[in-house]
XYZ file of C-alpha atoms in Angstrom:
123
model
C 0.000 0.000 0.000
C 2.915 2.338 0.753
C 6.134 2.384 -1.250
C 9.182 4.081 0.248
C 12.458 5.140 -1.357
C 15.379 6.465 0.695
C 18.143 8.707 -0.569
C 20.897 10.960 0.716
C 23.345 8.488 2.180
C 27.053 8.776 1.619
C 30.546 8.819 3.049
C 31.327 11.577 5.538
C 33.811 12.338 8.266
C 33.101 12.276 11.971
C 31.440 15.503 13.022
C 29.865 16.097 9.624
C 26.182 16.388 8.838
C 23.966 14.494 6.446
C 20.320 14.703 5.485
C 18.418 11.583 4.495
C 15.171 11.739 2.575
C 12.393 9.231 2.164
C 9.849 9.650 -0.601
C 6.558 7.823 -0.209
C 4.034 6.881 -2.815
C 1.061 9.164 -2.929
C -2.050 8.058 -1.158
C -2.506 7.781 2.590
C 0.976 8.904 3.637
C -0.487 11.347 6.122
C -2.155 8.567 8.104
C 1.069 6.676 8.848
C 3.658 7.180 11.516
C 7.094 7.315 9.931
C 10.270 5.945 11.379
C 13.944 5.573 10.657
C 15.854 2.433 11.550
C 19.431 1.448 10.908
C 21.383 -1.759 10.651
C 25.132 -2.152 10.752
C 26.892 -5.268 9.432
C 26.523 -8.120 11.880
C 24.117 -6.187 14.082
C 20.374 -6.204 14.554
C 18.052 -3.554 13.238
C 18.042 -0.545 15.554
C 15.416 2.123 16.052
C 16.604 5.653 15.343
C 13.676 8.068 15.273
C 9.960 8.305 14.594
C 7.364 10.972 13.930
C 3.626 10.546 14.377
C 1.042 11.143 11.684
C -0.831 13.535 13.945
C 0.662 16.622 15.598
C 4.105 15.522 14.397
C 5.192 14.173 17.756
C 8.735 12.817 17.689
C 10.673 10.140 19.499
C 14.405 9.425 19.374
C 16.735 6.692 20.455
C 19.047 7.796 23.238
C 22.047 7.213 21.006
C 20.978 9.930 18.561
C 19.016 12.296 20.773
C 20.247 15.842 20.367
C 22.057 15.026 17.132
C 19.355 13.764 14.770
C 16.090 15.402 13.805
C 13.188 13.687 12.095
C 10.619 15.707 10.193
C 7.880 15.197 7.644
C 5.801 17.076 5.132
C 2.618 15.221 4.358
C 1.860 17.468 1.402
C 5.140 16.350 -0.184
C 4.844 12.719 0.938
C 8.348 13.010 2.358
C 10.113 12.339 5.635
C 13.664 13.473 6.454
C 16.325 12.536 8.931
C 18.748 15.375 9.583
C 21.915 14.032 11.127
C 24.563 16.193 12.753
C 27.714 15.500 14.750
C 27.967 12.136 13.076
C 30.042 9.460 14.747
C 31.654 6.320 13.340
C 29.128 4.255 15.279
C 26.384 5.856 13.189
C 27.651 3.890 10.205
C 24.843 1.668 8.955
C 22.222 1.181 6.305
C 19.363 3.496 7.162
C 15.811 2.410 6.439
C 12.660 4.443 6.206
C 9.508 2.727 7.413
C 5.791 3.384 7.788
C 3.560 2.241 10.619
C -0.169 2.281 11.148
C 0.454 3.012 14.816
C 0.295 6.569 16.072
C 4.009 6.354 16.822
C 6.305 3.433 17.556
C 9.916 2.405 18.121
C 9.145 -1.256 17.489
C 10.178 -2.585 14.086
C 7.421 -5.193 14.245
C 4.841 -2.425 14.127
C 6.140 -1.066 10.830
C 4.504 -2.697 7.848
C 6.272 -0.916 4.992
C 9.986 -0.482 4.407
C 12.283 1.165 1.936
C 15.373 -0.471 0.480
C 17.791 1.512 2.603
C 20.579 4.011 2.033
C 24.156 3.563 3.219
C 25.675 6.028 5.659
C 29.375 5.654 6.368
C 31.156 7.852 8.896
C 34.927 7.722 8.865
C 36.949 8.012 12.040
């Protein structure tokens, strides 16, 4: 029902900033909570940030709080993840996901996923 495509990943140095974008198929984008997850090689999928479909409430993992900002524009069917003060441990494939929950940090509650975009932070 929802198709997601991430973009904006790349290779940066520690301390740099990067802005990821996720474009969703038109339709009912505004009724889905949107989240960002990441997965590093050999590690499990990790919650990063989420924004609700109503009132744009946000929630962040402790590891990125104060450094990352999630935002959305329902009119543009787009969600962003602004990343600052990047650290080598932020290196991972970042996935955009959509949930029918109001807001969630649980990957099992996200029904739709993008293909991911690679973020690599050099030390």
